PDB file of C-alpha atoms in Angstrom:
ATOM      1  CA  UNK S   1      36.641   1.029   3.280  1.00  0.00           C
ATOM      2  CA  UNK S   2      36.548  -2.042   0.171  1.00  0.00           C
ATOM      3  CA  UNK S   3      37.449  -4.650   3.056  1.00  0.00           C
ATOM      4  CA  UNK S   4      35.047  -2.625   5.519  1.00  0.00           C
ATOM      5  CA  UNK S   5      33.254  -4.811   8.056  1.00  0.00           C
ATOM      6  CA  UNK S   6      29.822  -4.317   7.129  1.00  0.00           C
ATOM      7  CA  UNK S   7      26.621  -3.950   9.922  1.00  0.00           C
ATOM      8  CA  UNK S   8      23.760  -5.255   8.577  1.00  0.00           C
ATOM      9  CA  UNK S   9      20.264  -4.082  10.631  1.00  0.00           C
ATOM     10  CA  UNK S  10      16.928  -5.735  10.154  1.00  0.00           C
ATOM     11  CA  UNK S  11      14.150  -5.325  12.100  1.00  0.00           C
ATOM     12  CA  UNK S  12      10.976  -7.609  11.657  1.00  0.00           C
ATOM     13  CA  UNK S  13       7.501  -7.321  13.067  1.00  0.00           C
ATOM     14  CA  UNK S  14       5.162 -10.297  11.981  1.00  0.00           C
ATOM     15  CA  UNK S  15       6.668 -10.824   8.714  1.00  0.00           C
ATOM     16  CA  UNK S  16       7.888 -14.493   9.522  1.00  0.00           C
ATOM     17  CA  UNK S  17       6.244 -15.340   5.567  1.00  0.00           C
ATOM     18  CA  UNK S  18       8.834 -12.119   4.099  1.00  0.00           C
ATOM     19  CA  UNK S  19      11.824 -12.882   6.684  1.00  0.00           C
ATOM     20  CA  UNK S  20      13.720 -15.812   4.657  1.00  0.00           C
ATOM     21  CA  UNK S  21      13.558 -14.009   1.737  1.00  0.00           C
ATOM     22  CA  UNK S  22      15.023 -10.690   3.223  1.00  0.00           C
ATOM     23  CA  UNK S  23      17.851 -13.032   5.099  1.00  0.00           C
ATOM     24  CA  UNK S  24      18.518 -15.176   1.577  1.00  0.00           C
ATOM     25  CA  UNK S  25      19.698 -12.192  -0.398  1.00  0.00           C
ATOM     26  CA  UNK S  26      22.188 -11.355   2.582  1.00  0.00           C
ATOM     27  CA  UNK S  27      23.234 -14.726   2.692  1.00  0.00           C
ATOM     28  CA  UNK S  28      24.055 -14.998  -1.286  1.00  0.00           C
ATOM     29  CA  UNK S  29      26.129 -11.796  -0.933  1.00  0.00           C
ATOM     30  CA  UNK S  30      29.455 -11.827  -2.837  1.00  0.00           C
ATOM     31  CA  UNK S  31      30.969  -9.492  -0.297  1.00  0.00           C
ATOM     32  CA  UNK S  32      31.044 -11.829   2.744  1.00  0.00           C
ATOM     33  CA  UNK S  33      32.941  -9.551   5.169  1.00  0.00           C
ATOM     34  CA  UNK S  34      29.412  -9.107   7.058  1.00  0.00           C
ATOM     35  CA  UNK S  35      27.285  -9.550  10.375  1.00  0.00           C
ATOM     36  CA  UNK S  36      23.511  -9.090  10.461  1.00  0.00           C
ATOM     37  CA  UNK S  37      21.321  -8.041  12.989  1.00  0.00           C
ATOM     38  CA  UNK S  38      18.400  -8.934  12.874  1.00  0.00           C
ATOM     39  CA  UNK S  39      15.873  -6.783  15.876  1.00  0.00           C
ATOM     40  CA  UNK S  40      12.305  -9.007  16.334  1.00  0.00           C
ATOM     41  CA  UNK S  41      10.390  -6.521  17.365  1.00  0.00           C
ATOM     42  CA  UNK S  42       7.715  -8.357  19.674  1.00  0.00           C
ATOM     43  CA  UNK S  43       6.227 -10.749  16.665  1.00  0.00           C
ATOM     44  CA  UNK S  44       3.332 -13.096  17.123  1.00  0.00           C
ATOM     45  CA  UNK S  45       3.735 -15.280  14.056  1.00  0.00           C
ATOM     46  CA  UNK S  46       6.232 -17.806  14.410  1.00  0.00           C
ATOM     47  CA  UNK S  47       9.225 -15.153  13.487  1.00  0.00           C
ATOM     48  CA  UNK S  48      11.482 -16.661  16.304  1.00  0.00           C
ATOM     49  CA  UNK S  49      10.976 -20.434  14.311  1.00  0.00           C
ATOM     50  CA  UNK S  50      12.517 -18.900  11.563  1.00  0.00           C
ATOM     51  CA  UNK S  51      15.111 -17.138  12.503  1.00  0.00           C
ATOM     52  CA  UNK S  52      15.945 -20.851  14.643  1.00  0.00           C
ATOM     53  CA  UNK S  53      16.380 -22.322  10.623  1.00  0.00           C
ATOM     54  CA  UNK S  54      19.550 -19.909  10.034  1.00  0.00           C
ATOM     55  CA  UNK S  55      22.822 -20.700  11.610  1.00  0.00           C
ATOM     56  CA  UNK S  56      25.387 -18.823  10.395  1.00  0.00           C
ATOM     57  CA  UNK S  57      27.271 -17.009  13.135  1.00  0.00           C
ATOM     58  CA  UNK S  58      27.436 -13.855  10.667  1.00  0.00           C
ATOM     59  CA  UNK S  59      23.673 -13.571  11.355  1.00  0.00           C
ATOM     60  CA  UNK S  60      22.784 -12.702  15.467  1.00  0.00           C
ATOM     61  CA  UNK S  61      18.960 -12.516  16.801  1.00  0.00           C
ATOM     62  CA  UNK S  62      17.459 -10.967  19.493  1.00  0.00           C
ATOM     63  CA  UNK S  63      13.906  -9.764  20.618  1.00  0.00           C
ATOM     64  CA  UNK S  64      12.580  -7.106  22.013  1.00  0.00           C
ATOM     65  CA  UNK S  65       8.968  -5.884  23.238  1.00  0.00           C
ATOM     66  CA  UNK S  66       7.528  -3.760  20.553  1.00  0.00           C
ATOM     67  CA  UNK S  67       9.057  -0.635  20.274  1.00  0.00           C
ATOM     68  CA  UNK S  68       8.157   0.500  16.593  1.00  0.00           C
ATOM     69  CA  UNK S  69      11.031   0.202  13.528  1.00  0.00           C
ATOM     70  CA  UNK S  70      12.527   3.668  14.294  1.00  0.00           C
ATOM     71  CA  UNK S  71      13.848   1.461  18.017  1.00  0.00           C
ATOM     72  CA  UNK S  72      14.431  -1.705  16.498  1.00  0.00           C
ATOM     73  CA  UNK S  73      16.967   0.231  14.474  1.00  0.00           C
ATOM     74  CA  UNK S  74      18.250   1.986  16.968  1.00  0.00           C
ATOM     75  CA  UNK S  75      18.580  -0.814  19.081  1.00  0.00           C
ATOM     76  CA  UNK S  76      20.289  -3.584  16.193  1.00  0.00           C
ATOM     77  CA  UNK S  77      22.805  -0.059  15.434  1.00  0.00           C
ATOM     78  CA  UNK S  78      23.626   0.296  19.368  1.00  0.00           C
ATOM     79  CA  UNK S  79      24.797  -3.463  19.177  1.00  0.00           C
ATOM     80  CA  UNK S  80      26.838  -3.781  15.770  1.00  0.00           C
ATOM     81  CA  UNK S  81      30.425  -3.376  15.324  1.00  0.00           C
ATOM     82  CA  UNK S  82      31.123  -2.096  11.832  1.00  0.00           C
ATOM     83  CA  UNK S  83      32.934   0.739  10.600  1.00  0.00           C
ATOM     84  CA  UNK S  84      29.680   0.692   7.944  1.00  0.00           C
ATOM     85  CA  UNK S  85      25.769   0.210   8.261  1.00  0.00           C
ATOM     86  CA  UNK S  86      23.477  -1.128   5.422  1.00  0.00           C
ATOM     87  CA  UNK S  87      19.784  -0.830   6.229  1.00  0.00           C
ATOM     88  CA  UNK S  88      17.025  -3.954   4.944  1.00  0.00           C
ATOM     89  CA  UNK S  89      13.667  -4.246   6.110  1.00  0.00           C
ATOM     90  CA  UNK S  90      12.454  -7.455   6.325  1.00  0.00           C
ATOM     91  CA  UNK S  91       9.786  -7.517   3.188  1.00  0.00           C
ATOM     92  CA  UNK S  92      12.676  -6.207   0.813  1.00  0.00           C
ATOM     93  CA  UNK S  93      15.823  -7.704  -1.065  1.00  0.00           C
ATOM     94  CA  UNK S  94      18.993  -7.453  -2.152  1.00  0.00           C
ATOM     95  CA  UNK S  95      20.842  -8.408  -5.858  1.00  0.00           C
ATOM     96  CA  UNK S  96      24.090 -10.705  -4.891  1.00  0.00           C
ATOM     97  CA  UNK S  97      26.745  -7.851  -5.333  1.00  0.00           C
ATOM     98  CA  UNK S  98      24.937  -4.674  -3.297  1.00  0.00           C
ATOM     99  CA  UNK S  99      27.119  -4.687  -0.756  1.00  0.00           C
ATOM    100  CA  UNK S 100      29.670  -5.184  -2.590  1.00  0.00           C
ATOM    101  CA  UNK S 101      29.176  -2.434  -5.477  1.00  0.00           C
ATOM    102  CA  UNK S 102      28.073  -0.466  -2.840  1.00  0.00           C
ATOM    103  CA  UNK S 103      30.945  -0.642  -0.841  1.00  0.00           C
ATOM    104  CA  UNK S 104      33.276  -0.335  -3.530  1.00  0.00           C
ATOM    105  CA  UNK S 105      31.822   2.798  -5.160  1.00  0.00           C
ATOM    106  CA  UNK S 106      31.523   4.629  -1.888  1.00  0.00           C
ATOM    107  CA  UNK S 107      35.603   3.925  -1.545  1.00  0.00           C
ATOM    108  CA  UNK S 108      36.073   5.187  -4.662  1.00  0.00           C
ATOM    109  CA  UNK S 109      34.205   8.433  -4.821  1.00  0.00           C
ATOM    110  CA  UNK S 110      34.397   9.542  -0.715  1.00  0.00           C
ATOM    111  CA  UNK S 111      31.021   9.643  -0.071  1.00  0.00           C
ATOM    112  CA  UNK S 112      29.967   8.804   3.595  1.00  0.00           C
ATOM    113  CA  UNK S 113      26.600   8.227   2.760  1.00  0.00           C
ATOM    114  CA  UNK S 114      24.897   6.136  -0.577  1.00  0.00           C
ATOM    115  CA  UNK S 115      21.837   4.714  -1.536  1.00  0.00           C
ATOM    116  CA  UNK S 116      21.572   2.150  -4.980  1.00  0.00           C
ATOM    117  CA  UNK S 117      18.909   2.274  -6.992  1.00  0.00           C
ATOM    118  CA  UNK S 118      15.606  -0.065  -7.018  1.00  0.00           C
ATOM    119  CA  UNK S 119      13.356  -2.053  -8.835  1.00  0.00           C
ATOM    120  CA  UNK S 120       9.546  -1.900  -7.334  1.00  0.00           C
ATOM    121  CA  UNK S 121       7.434  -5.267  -7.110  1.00  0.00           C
ATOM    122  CA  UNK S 122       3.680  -4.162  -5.934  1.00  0.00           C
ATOM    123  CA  UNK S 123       1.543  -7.579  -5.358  1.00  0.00           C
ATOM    124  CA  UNK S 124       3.975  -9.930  -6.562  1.00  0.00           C
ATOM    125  CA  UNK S 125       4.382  -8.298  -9.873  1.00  0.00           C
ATOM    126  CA  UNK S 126       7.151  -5.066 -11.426  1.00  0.00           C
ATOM    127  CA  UNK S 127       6.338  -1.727 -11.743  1.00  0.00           C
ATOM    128  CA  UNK S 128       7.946   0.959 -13.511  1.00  0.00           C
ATOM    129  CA  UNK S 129       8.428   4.356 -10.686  1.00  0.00           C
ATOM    130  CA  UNK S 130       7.164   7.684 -11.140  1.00  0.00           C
ATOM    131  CA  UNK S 131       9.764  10.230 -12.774  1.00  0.00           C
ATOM    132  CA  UNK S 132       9.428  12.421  -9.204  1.00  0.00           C
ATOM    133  CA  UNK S 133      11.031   9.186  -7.387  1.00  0.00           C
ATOM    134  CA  UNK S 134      13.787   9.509  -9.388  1.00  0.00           C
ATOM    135  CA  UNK S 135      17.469   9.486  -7.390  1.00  0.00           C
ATOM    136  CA  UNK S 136      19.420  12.212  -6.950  1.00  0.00           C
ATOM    137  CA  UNK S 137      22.695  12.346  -5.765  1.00  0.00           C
ATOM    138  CA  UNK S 138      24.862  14.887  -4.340  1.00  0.00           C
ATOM    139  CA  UNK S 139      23.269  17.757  -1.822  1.00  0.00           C
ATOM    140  CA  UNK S 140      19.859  17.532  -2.568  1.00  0.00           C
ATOM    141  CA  UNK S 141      18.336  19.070   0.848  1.00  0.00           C
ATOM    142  CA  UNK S 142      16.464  20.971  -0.970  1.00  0.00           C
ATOM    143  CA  UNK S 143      14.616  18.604  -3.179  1.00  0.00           C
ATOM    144  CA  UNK S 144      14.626  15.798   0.369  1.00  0.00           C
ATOM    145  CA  UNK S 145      12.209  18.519   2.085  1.00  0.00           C
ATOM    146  CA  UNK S 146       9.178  17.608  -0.455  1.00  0.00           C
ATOM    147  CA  UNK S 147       9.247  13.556  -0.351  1.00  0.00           C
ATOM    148  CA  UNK S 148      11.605  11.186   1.318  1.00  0.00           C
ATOM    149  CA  UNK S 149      14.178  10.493  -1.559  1.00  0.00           C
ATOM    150  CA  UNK S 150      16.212   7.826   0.383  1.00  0.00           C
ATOM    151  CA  UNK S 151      15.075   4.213   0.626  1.00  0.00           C
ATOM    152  CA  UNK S 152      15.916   2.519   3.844  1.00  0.00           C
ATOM    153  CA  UNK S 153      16.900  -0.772   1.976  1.00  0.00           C
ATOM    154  CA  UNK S 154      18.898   1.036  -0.835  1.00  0.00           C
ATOM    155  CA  UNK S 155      21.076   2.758   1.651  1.00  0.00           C
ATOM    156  CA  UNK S 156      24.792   2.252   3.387  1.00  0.00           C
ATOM    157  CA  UNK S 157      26.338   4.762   5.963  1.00  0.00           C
ATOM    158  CA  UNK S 158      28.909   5.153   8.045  1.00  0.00           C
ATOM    159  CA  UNK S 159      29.580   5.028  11.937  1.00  0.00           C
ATOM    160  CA  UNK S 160      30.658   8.600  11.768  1.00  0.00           C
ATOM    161  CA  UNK S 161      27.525   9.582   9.227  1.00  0.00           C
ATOM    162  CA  UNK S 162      25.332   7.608  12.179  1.00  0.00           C
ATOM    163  CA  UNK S 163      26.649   9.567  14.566  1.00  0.00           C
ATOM    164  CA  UNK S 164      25.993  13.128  13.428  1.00  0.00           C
ATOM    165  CA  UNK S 165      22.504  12.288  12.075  1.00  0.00           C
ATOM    166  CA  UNK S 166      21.037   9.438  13.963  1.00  0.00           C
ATOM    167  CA  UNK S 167      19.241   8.636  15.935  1.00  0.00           C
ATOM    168  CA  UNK S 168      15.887   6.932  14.347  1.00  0.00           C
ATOM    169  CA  UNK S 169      12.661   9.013  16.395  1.00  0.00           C
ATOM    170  CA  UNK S 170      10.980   6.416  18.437  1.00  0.00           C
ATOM    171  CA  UNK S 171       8.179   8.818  18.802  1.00  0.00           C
ATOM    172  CA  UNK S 172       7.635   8.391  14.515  1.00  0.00           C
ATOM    173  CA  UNK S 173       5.405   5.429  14.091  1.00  0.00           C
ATOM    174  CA  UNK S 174       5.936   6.118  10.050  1.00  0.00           C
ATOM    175  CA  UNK S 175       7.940   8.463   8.671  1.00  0.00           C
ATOM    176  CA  UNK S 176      10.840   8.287  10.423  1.00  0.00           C
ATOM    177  CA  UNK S 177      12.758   7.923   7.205  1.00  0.00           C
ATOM    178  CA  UNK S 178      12.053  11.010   5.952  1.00  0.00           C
ATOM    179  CA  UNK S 179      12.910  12.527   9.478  1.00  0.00           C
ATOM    180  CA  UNK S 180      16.261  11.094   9.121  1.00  0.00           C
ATOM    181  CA  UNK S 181      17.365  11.879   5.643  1.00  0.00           C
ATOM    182  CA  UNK S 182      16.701  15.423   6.141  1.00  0.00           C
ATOM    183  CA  UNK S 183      19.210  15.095   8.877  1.00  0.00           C
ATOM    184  CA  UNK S 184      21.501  13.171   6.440  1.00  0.00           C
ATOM    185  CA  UNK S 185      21.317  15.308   3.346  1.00  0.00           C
ATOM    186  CA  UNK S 186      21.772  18.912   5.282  1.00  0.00           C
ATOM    187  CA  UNK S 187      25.058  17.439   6.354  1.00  0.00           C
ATOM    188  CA  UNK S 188      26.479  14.926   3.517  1.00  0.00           C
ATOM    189  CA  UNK S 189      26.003  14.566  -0.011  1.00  0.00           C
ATOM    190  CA  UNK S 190      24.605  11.524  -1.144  1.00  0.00           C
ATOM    191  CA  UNK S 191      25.829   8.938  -3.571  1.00  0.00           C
ATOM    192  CA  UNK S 192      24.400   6.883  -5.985  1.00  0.00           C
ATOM    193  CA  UNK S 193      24.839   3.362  -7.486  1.00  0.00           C
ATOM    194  CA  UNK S 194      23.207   3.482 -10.276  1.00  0.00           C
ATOM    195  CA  UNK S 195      22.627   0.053 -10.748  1.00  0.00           C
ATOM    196  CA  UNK S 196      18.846  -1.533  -9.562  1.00  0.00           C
ATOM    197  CA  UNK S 197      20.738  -3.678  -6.818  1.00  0.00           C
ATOM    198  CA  UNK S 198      17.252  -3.680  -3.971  1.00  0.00           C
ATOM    199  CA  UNK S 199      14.422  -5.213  -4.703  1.00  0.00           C
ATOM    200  CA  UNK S 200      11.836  -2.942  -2.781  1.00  0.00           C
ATOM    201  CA  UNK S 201       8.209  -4.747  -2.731  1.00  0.00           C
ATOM    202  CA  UNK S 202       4.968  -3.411  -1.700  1.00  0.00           C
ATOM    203  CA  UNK S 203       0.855  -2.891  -1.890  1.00  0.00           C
ATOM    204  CA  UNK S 204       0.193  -4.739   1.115  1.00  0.00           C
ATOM    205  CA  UNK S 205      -1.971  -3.847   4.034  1.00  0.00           C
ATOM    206  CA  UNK S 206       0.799  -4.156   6.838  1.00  0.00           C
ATOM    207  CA  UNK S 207       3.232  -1.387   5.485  1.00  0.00           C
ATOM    208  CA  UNK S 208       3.610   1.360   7.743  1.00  0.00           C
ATOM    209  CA  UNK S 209       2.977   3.791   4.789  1.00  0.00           C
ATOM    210  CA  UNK S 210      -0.669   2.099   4.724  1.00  0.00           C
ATOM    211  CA  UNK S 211      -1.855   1.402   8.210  1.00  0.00           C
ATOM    212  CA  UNK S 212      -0.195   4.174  10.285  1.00  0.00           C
ATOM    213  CA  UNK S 213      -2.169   7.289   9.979  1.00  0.00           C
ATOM    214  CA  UNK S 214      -1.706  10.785   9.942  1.00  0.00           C
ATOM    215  CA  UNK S 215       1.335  10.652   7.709  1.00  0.00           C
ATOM    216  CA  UNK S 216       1.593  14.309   7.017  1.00  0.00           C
ATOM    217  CA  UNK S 217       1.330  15.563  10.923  1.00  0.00           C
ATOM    218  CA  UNK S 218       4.924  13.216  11.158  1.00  0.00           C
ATOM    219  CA  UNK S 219       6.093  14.740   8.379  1.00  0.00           C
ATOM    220  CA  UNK S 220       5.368  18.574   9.696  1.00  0.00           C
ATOM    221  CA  UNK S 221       7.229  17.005  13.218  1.00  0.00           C
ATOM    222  CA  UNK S 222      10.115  16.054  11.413  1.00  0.00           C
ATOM    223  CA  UNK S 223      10.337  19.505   9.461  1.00  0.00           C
ATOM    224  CA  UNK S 224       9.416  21.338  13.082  1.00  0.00           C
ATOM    225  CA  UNK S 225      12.476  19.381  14.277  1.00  0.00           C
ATOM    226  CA  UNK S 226      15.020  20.319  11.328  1.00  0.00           C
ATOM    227  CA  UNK S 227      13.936  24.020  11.913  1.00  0.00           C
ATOM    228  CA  UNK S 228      14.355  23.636  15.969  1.00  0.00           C
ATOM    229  CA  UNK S 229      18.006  22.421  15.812  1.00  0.00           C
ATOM    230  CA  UNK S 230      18.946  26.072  14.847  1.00  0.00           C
ATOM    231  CA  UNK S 231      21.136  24.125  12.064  1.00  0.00           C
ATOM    232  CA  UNK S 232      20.130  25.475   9.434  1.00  0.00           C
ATOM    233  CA  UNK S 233      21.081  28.785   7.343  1.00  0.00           C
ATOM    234  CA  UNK S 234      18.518  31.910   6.335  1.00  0.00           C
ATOM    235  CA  UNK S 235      18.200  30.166   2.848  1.00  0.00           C
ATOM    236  CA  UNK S 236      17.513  26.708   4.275  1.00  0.00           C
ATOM    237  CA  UNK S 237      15.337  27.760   6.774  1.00  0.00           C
ATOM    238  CA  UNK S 238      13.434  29.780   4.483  1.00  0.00           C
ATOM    239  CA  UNK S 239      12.915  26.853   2.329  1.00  0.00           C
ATOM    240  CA  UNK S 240      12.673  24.546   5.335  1.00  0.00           C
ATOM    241  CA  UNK S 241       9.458  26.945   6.731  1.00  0.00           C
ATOM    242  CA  UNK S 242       7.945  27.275   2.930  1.00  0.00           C
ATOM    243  CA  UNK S 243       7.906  23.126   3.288  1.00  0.00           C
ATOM    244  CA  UNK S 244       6.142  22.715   6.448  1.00  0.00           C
ATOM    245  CA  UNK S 245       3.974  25.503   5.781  1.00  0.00           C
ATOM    246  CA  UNK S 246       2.787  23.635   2.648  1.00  0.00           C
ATOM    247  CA  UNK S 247       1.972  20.423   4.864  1.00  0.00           C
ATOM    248  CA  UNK S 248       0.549  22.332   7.127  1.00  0.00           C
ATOM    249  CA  UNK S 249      -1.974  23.860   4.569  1.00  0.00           C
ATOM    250  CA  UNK S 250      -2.606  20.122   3.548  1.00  0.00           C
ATOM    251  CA  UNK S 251      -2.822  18.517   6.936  1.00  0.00           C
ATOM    252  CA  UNK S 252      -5.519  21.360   7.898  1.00  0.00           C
ATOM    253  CA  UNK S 253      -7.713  21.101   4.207  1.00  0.00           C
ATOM    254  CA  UNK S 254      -7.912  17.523   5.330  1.00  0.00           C
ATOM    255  CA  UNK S 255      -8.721  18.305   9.017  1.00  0.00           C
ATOM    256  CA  UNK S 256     -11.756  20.748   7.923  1.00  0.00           C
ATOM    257  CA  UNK S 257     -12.845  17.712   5.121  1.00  0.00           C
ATOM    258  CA  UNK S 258     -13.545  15.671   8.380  1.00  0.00           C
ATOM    259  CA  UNK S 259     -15.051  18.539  10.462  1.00  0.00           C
ATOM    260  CA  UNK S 260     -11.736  18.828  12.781  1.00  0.00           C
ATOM    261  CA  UNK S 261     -11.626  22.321  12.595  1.00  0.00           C
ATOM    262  CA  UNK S 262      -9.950  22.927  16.236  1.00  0.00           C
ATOM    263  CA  UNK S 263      -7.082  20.859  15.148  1.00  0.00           C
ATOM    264  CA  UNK S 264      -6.914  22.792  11.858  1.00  0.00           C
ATOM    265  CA  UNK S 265      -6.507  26.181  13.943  1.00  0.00           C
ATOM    266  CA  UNK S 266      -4.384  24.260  16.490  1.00  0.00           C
ATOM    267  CA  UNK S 267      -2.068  23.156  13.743  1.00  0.00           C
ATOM    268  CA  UNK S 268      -2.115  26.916  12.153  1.00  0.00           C
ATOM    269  CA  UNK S 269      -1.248  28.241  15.530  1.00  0.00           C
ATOM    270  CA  UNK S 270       1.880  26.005  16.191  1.00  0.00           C
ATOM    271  CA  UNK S 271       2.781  26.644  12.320  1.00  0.00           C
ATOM    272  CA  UNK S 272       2.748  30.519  13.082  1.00  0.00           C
ATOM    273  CA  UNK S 273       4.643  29.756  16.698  1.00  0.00           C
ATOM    274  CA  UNK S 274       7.710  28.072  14.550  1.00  0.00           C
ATOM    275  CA  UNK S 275       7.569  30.438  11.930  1.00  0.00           C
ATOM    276  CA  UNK S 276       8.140  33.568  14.050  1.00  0.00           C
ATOM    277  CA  UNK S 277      11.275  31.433  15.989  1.00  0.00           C
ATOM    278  CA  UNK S 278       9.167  30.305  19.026  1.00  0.00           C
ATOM    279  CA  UNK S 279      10.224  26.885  19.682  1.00  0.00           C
ATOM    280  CA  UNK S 280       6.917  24.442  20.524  1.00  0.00           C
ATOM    281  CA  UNK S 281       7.096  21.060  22.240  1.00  0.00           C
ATOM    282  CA  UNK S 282       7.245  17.958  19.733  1.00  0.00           C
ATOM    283  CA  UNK S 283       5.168  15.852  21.559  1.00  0.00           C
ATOM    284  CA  UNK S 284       2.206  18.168  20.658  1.00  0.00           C
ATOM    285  CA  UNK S 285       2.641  17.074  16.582  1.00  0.00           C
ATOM    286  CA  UNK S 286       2.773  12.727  17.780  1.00  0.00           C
TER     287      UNK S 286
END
């Protein structure tokens, strides 16, 4: 795996002022044994003009109508050729040697899946993270059932880990991180660099975490969907169904806050459907 060709994907939707940035920290890598895709995902902003001022044949473009980041993925993954996948969105960074100390540790140790740790920039400027974002590594399912503990940008895969847990849900206009890492930790253990090699930044407007709402009914889909693949044992599904019916309880309390009451007894109902092994329709929860 050390000498690994490496599949970068990198979708970008109107972040033409982030893009360079993103595309300079792949370009300093001191692994060089690399090809980038990077998926323009119907921009407005002058993205193609910059991705015109980078020439090396290691990085390839294409664009496609807007299809959300979950099918830009998809669709920079269905192209690629490596053996491995790394994962950068186009507002974050990487430290010169990720790939590299990535690649290397996840030879070393056998993991099929691994994620580095991160340092968080909000508005231009460092911040320290709260203890509960703290990395775990190993089989965490568990713990991956309360928050997303896997950062897209921190995290390197293999074909064969792609192929049992992908793909991205195009239906997910957020969350589809969180959709997939439950996936990925019921079925690998994940590693850890433990070394701050991704620089993640936020507090802007455009991130899908701000301007994509309803965050918590694509979270109760993506636990619906873990529990509907009749993968999972009595103890995970019992954990699993204590999860969703958590979210479900806070998706409703903020339903009733805004006089939605209909869609708070809707949501019950379909809770109570899942819960007695009555599968529902997922397009009902997007």
């Amino acid at each position: 795996m050390k000498n690994s060709l490496v599949s970068i994907i990198l979708p970008t939707f109107n972040r033409a002022e982030f893009l360079p940035r993103a595309l300079d920290s792949v370009l300093a890598q001191s692994y060089g044994n690399w090809e980038c895709f990077v998926i323009d995902d119907g921009s407005t902003d002058g993205t193609d003009a910059v991705l015109a001022r980078y020439t090396d044949p290691r990085i390839t473009s294409f664009r496609q109508e807007n299809q959300g980041v979950s099918g830009a993925r998809n669709a920079g993954i269905a192209r690629c050729r490596g053996d491995v996948l790394a994962l950068l969105d186009s507002d974050d960074e990487w430290m010169e040697r990720k790939l590299e100390a990535q690649l290397g540790y996840m030879a070393d140790k056998g993991f099929e899946i691994s994620q580095t740790e991160e340092i968080w920039v909000r508005n231009g400027k460092r911040v320290n993270q709260p203890a509960r974002y703290a990395r775990p590594e190993g089989w965490f399912f568990e713990a991956s059932l309360e928050m997303c503990l896997i950062s897209p940008s921190c995290t390197m895969f293999t074909r064969r880990a792609w192929e049992i847990m992908g793909p991205f849900d195009t239906a997910m206009p957020s969350c589809e991180d969180y959709d997939m890492w439950l996936r990925a930790c019921l079925h690998f253990p994940v590693g850890l660099v433990r070394e701050p090699l991704t620089v993640k930044h936020g507090g802007r407007a455009d991130q899908l975490s701000v301007c994509v709402p309803c965050a918590d009914l694509h979270r109760i889909r993506a636990l619906v969907k873990i529990l509907q693949s009749r993968k999972l044992d009595d103890r995970q599904r019992e954990l699993a169904l204590d999860a969703l019916r958590r979210k479900v309880e806070i998706y409703m309390q903020g339903c009733e806050k805004r006089g939605k009451k209909d869609e708070a007894v809707r949501i019950w109902t379909l809770f109570c459907m899942v819960r007695d092994g009555k599968d529902i329709p997922l397009n009902t929860l997007c």
